Coordinates of C-alpha atoms and ligand atoms in Angstrom, one line a residue:
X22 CA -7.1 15.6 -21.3
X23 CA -10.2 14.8 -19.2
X24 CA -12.3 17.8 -17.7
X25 CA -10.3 17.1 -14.2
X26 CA -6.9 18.0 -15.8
X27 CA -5.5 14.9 -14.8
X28 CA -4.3 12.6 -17.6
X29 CA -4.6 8.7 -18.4
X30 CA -2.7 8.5 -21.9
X31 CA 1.1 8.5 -20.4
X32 CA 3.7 6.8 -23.1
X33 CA 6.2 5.1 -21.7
X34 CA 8.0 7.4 -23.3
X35 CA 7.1 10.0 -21.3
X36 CA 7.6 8.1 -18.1
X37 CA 10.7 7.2 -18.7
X38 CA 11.9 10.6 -19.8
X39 CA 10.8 11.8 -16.1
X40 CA 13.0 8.8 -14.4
X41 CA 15.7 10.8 -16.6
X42 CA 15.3 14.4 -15.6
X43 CA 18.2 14.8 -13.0
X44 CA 17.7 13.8 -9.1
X45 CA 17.2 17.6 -8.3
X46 CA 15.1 18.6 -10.9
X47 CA 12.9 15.5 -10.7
X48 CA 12.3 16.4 -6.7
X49 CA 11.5 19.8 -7.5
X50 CA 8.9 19.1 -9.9
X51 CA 7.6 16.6 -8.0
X52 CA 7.4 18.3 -5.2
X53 CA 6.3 21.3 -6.8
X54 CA 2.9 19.3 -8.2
X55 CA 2.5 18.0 -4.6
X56 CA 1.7 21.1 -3.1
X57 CA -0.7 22.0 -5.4
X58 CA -2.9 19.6 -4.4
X59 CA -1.5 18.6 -0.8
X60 CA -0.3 20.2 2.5
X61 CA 3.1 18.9 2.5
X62 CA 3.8 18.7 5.7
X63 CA 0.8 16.4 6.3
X64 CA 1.0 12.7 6.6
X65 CA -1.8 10.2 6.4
X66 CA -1.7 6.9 8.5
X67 CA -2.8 3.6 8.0
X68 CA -2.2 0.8 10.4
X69 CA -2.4 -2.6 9.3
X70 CA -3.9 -5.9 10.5
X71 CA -3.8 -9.2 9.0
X72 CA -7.2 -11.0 9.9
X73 CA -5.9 -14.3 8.4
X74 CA -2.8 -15.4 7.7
X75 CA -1.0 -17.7 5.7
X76 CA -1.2 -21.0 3.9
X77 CA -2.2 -18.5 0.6
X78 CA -3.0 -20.7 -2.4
X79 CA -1.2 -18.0 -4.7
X80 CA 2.2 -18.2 -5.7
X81 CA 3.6 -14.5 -5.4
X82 CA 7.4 -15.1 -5.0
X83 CA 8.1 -12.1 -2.3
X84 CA 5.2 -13.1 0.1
X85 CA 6.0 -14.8 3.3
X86 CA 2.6 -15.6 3.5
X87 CA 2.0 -18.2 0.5
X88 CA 1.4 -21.7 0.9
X89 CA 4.2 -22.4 -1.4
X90 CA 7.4 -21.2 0.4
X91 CA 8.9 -22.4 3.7
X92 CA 9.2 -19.3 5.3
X93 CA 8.4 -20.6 9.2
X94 CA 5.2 -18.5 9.5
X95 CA 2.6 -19.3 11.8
X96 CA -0.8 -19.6 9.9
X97 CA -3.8 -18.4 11.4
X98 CA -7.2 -18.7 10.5
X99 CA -9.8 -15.8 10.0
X100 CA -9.7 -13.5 13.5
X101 CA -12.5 -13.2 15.8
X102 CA -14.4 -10.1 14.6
X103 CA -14.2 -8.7 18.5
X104 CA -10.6 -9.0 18.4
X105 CA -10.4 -6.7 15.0
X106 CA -12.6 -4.0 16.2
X107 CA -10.7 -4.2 19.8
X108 CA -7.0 -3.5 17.5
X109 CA -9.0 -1.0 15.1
X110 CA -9.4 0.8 18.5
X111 CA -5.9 0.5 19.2
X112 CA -4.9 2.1 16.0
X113 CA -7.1 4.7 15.9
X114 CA -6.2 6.4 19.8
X115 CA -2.6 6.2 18.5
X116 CA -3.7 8.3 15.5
X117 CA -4.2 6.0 12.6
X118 CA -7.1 7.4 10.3
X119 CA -7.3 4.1 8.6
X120 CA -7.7 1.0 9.5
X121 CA -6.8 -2.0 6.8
X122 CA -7.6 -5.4 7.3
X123 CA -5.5 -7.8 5.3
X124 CA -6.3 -11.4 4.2
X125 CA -3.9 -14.4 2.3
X126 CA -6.7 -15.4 0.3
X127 CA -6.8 -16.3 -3.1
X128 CA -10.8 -15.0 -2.3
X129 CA -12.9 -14.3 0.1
X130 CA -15.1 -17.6 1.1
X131 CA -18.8 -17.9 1.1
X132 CA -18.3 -18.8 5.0
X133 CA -16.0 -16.2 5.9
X134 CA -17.6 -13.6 4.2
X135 CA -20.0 -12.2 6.2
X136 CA -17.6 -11.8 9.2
X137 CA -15.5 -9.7 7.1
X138 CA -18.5 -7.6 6.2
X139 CA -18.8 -7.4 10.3
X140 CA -15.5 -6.2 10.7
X141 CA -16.3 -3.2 8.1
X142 CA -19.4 -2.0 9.8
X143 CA -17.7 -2.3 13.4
X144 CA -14.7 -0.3 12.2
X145 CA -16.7 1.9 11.0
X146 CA -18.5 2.7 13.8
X147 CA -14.8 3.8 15.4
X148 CA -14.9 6.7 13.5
X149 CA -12.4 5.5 11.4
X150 CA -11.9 4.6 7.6
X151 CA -12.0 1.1 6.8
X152 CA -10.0 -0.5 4.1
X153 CA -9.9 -4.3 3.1
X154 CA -7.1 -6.6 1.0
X155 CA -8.8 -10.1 0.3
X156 CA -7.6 -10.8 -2.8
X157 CA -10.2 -10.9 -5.9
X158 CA -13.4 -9.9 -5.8
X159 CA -16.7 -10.6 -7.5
X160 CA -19.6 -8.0 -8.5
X161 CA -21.8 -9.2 -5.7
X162 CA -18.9 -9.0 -3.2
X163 CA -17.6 -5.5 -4.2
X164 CA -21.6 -4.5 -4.2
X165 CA -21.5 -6.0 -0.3
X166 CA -18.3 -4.2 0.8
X167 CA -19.5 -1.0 -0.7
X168 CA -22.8 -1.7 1.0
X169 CA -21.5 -2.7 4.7
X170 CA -19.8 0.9 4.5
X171 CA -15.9 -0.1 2.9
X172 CA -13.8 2.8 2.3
X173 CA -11.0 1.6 0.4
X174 CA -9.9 -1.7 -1.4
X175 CA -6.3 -2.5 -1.6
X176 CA -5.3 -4.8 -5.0
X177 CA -1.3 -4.7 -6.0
X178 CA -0.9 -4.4 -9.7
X179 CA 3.0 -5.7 -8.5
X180 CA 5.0 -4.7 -11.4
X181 CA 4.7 -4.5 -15.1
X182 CA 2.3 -6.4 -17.1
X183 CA 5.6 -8.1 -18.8
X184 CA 7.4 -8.6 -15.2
X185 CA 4.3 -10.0 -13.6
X186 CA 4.9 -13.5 -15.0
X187 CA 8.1 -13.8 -13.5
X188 CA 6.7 -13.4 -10.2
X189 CA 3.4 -14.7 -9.8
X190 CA 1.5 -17.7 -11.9
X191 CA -1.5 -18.1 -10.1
X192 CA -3.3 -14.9 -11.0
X193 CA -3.0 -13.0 -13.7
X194 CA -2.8 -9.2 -14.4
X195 CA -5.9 -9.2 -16.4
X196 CA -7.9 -10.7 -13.2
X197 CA -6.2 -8.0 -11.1
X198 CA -7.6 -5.1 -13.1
X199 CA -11.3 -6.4 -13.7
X200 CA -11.0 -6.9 -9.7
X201 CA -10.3 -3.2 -9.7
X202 CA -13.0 -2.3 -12.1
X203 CA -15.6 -3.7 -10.0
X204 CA -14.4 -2.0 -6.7
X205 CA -14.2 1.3 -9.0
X206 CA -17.9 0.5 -10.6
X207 CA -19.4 -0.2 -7.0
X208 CA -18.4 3.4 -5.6
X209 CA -15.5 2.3 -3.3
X210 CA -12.1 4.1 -3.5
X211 CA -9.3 2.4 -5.1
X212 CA -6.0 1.5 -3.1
X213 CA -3.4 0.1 -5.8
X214 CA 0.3 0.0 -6.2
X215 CA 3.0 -2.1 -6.5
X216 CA 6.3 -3.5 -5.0
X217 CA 9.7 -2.9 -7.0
X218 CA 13.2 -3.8 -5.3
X219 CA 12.2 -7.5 -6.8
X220 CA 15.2 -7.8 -9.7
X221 CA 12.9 -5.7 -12.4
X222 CA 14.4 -3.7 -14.7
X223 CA 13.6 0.5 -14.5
X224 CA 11.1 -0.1 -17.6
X225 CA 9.4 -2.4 -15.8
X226 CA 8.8 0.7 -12.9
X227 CA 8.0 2.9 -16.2
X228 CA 5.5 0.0 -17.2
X229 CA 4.0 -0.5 -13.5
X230 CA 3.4 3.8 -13.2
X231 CA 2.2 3.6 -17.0
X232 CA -1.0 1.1 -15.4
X233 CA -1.6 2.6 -12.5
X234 CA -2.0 6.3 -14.2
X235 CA -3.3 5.3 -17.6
X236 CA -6.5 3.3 -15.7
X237 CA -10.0 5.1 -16.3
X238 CA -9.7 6.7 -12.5
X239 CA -6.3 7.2 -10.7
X240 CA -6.2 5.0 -7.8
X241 CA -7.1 7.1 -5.0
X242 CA -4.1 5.6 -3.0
X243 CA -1.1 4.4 -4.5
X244 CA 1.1 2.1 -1.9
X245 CA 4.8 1.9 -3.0
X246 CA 6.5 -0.8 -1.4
X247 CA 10.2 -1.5 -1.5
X248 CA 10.6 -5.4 -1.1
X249 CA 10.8 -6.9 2.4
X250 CA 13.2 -9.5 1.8
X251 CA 11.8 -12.3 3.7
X252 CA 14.2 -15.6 4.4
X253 CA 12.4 -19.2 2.4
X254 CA 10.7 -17.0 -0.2
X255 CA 12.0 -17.0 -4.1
X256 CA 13.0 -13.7 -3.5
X257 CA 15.2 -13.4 -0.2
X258 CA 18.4 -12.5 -2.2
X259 CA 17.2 -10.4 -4.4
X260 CA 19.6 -7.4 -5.4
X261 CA 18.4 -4.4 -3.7
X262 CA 16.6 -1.1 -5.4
X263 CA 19.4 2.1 -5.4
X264 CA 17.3 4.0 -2.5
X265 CA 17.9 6.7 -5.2
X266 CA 16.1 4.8 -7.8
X267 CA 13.5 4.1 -5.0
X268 CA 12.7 7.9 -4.4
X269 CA 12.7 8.4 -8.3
X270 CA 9.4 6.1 -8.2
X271 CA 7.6 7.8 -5.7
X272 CA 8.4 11.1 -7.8
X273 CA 7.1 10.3 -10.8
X274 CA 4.3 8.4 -9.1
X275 CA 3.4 11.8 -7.9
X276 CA 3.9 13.6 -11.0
X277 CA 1.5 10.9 -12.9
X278 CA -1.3 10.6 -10.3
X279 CA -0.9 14.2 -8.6
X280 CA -4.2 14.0 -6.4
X281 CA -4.0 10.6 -5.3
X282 CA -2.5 10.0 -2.0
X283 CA 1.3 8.2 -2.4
X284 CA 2.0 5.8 0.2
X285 CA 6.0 4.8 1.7
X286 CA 4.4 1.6 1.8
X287 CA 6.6 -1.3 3.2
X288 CA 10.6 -1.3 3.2
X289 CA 10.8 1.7 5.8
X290 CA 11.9 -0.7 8.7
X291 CA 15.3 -1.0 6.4
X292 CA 15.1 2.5 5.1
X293 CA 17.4 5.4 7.2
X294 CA 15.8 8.6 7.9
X295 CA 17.4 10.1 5.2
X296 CA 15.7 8.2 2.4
X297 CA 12.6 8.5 3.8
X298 CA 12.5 12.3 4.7
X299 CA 13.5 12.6 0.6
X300 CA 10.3 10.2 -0.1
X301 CA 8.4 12.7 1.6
X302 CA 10.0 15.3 -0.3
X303 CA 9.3 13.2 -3.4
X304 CA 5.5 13.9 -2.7
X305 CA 4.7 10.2 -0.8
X306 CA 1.9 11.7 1.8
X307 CA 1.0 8.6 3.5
X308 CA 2.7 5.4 5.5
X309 CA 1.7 2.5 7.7
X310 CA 2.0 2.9 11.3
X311 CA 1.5 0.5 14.0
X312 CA 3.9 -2.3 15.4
X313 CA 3.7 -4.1 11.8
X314 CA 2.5 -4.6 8.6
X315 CA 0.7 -7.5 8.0
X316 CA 3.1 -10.1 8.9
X317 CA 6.7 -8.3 8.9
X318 CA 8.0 -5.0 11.2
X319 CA 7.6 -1.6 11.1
X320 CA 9.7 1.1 12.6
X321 CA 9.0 1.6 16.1
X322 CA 6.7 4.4 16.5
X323 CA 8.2 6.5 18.6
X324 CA 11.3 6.6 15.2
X325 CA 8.4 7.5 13.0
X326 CA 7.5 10.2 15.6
X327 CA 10.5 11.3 16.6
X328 CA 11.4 11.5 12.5
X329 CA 7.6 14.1 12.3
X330 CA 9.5 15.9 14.6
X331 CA 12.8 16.5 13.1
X332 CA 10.9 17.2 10.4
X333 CA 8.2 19.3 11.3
X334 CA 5.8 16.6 9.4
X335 CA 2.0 15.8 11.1
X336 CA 0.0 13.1 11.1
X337 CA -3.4 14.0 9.3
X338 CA -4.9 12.6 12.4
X339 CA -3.5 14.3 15.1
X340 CA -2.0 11.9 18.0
X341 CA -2.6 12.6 21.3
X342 CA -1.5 12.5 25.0
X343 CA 0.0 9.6 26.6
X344 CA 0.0 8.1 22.8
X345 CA 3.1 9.4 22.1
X346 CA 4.8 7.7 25.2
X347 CA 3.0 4.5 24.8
X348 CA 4.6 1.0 25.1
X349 CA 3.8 -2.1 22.6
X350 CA 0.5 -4.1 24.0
Ligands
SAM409 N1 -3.9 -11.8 -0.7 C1 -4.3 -10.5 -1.0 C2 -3.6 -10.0 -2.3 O1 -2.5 -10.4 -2.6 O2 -4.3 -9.2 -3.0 C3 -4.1 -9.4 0.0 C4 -2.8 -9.5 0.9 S1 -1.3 -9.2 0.1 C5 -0.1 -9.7 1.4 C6 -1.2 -7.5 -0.1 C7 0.0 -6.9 -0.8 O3 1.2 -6.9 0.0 C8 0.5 -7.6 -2.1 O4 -0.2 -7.3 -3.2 C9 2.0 -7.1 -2.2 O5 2.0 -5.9 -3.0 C10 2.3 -6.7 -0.7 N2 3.4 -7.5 -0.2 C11 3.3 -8.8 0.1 N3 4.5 -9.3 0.5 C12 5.4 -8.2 0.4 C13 6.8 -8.1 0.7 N4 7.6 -9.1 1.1 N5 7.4 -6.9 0.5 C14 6.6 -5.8 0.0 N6 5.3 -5.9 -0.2 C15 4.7 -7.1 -0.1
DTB410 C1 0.4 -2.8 0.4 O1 0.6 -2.3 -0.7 N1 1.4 -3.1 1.3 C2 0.8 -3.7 2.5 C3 -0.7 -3.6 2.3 N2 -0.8 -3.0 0.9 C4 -1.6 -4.7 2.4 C5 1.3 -5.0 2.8 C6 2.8 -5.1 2.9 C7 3.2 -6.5 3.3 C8 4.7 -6.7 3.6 C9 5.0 -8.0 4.0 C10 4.4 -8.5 5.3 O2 4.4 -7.8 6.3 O3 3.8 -9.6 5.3
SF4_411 FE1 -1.4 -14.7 -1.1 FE2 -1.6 -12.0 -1.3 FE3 0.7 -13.2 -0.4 FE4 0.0 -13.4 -3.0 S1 0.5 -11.5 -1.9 S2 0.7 -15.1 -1.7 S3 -2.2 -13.5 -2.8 S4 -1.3 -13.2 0.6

């Protein structure tokens, strides 16, 4: 075990011995890990923004955003840097801490690249943390993020390395971890996760958690996200995830990686309270806030405050005045 106390050698084994343990005892020990490292009843936000949208040249089979499904999107090309910062503003008075700027690229262009390192050092200057999905990355391109002041990289890992196939054949795994490894080697903090609710099997969850916790550094921010089911992709009748299985994930993502942050990443539009309040319980200690994701809903916000006030949960960044009363721009 490294000098930090957190380990990277988890058997699948293991893992899968934790999915076992029974609902209650599973939540206890998750929960019990999470608040030795954690406040738990403190939530970090993100809020979301796709800069560019559409027309991807990957293949991922749940995303309404590649070129390769019918899925009635409108495609957009690369925003005007002014119009980022002036939603980045937006998201931070409503009390978003981070700000994440999404792109459906395979990669980041030549051309477009210097806008996006723009938007970084404009966010920036908000006060708030900046954090960037653009797909894969080279060493010269993670050296320029890091350099223009990016916080956080966002890169899926998906699902297992034996599921992966199944859903995407334009990328492979292998690409998506030596992408991580260069965010990681230039200094910037790793956002990775995956999606399940997409027909895998529980050792394919076992295998997804096994990657994520076994890499040389936890990711600092693990996103879970239940499918969105979105009508023309491969995917859109998928069988749903038992939201008990669901929770299950987040616990042992917790237990595995117990200092990283745990993110209720998309599905909570089609989640109940319920289920959620018991993700929170499960150790998850961060969500996306704001009117969407990248190109599908999120819960209103005043459900998602409204639910912080049933259950006594507070944003890390503290909302305040008329921003709880506010009405979608
Ligand atoms: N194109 C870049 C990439 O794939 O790395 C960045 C944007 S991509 C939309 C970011 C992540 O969103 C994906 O890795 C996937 O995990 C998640 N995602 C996309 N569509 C989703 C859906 N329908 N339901 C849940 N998560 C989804
Ligand atoms: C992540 O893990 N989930 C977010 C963010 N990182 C980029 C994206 C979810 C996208 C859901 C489908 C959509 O809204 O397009
Ligand atoms: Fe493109 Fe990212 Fe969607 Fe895959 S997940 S199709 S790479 S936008």
């Amino acid at each position: 075990m490294p000098a930090t106390g957190l380990r990277n050698d988890w058997t699948r084994k293991e893992i899968q011995a934790l999915f076992d343990l029974p609902f209650m005892d599973l939540l206890h020990k998750a929960q019990t890990i999470h608040r030795t490292h954690f406040d738990p009843n403190k939530v970090q936000m993100s809020t979301l923004l796709s800069i560019k949208t559409g027309a991807c040249p990957e293949d991922c089979k749940y995303c309404p955003q590649s070129g390769h499904y019918n899925t009635g999107l409108q495609k957009e090309k690369l925003m005007e840097v002014e119009k980022v910062v002036a939603q980045a503003r937006i998201a931070r008075d409503r009390g978003a801490s981070r700000f994440c700027m999404g792109a459906a690229w395979k990669h980041p262009s030549e051309k477009d690249f210097p806008y996006v390192l723009d938007m970084v050092r404009q966010v920036r200057e908000l006060g708030m943390e900046t954090c960037m999905t653009l797909g894969a990355l080279s060493s010269e391109q993670t050296a320029a993020l890091a350099e223009a002041g990016l916080d956080y990289y966002n890169h899926n890992l998906d699902t297992s390395p034996e599921y992966y196939g199944e859903i995407i054949t334009t990328r492979s795994y292998q690409e998506r971890l030596e992408t991580l490894a260069r965010v990681r080697d230039a200094g910037m903090k790793v956002c990775s996760g995956g999606i399940v609710g997409m027909g895998e099997k529980a050792e394919d969850r076992v295998g997804l958690l096994q990657q994520l916790a076994n890499m040389p550094v936890h990711p600092d921010s693990v996103p879970i996200n239940n499918l969105v089911k979105v009508k023309g992709t491969p995917l859109q009748d998928v069988e749903e995830i038992d939201p008990f299985d669901f929770i299950r994930t987040i616990a042992v993502a917790r237990i595995l990686m117990p200092q990283s942050y745990v993110r209720l990443s998309a599905g909570r539009q089609q989640m109940n309270d319920q289920t959620q309040a018991l993700c929170f319980m499960a150790g998850a200690n961060s969500i996306f806030y704001g009117d969407k994701l990248l190109t599908t809903p999120l819960p209103e916000e005043h459900r998602d405050i409204a639910l912080f006030d049933r259950l006594g949960l507070q944003p890390e960044r503290p909302i305040t005045g008329d921003h709880r009363f506010y009405s979608a721009v």
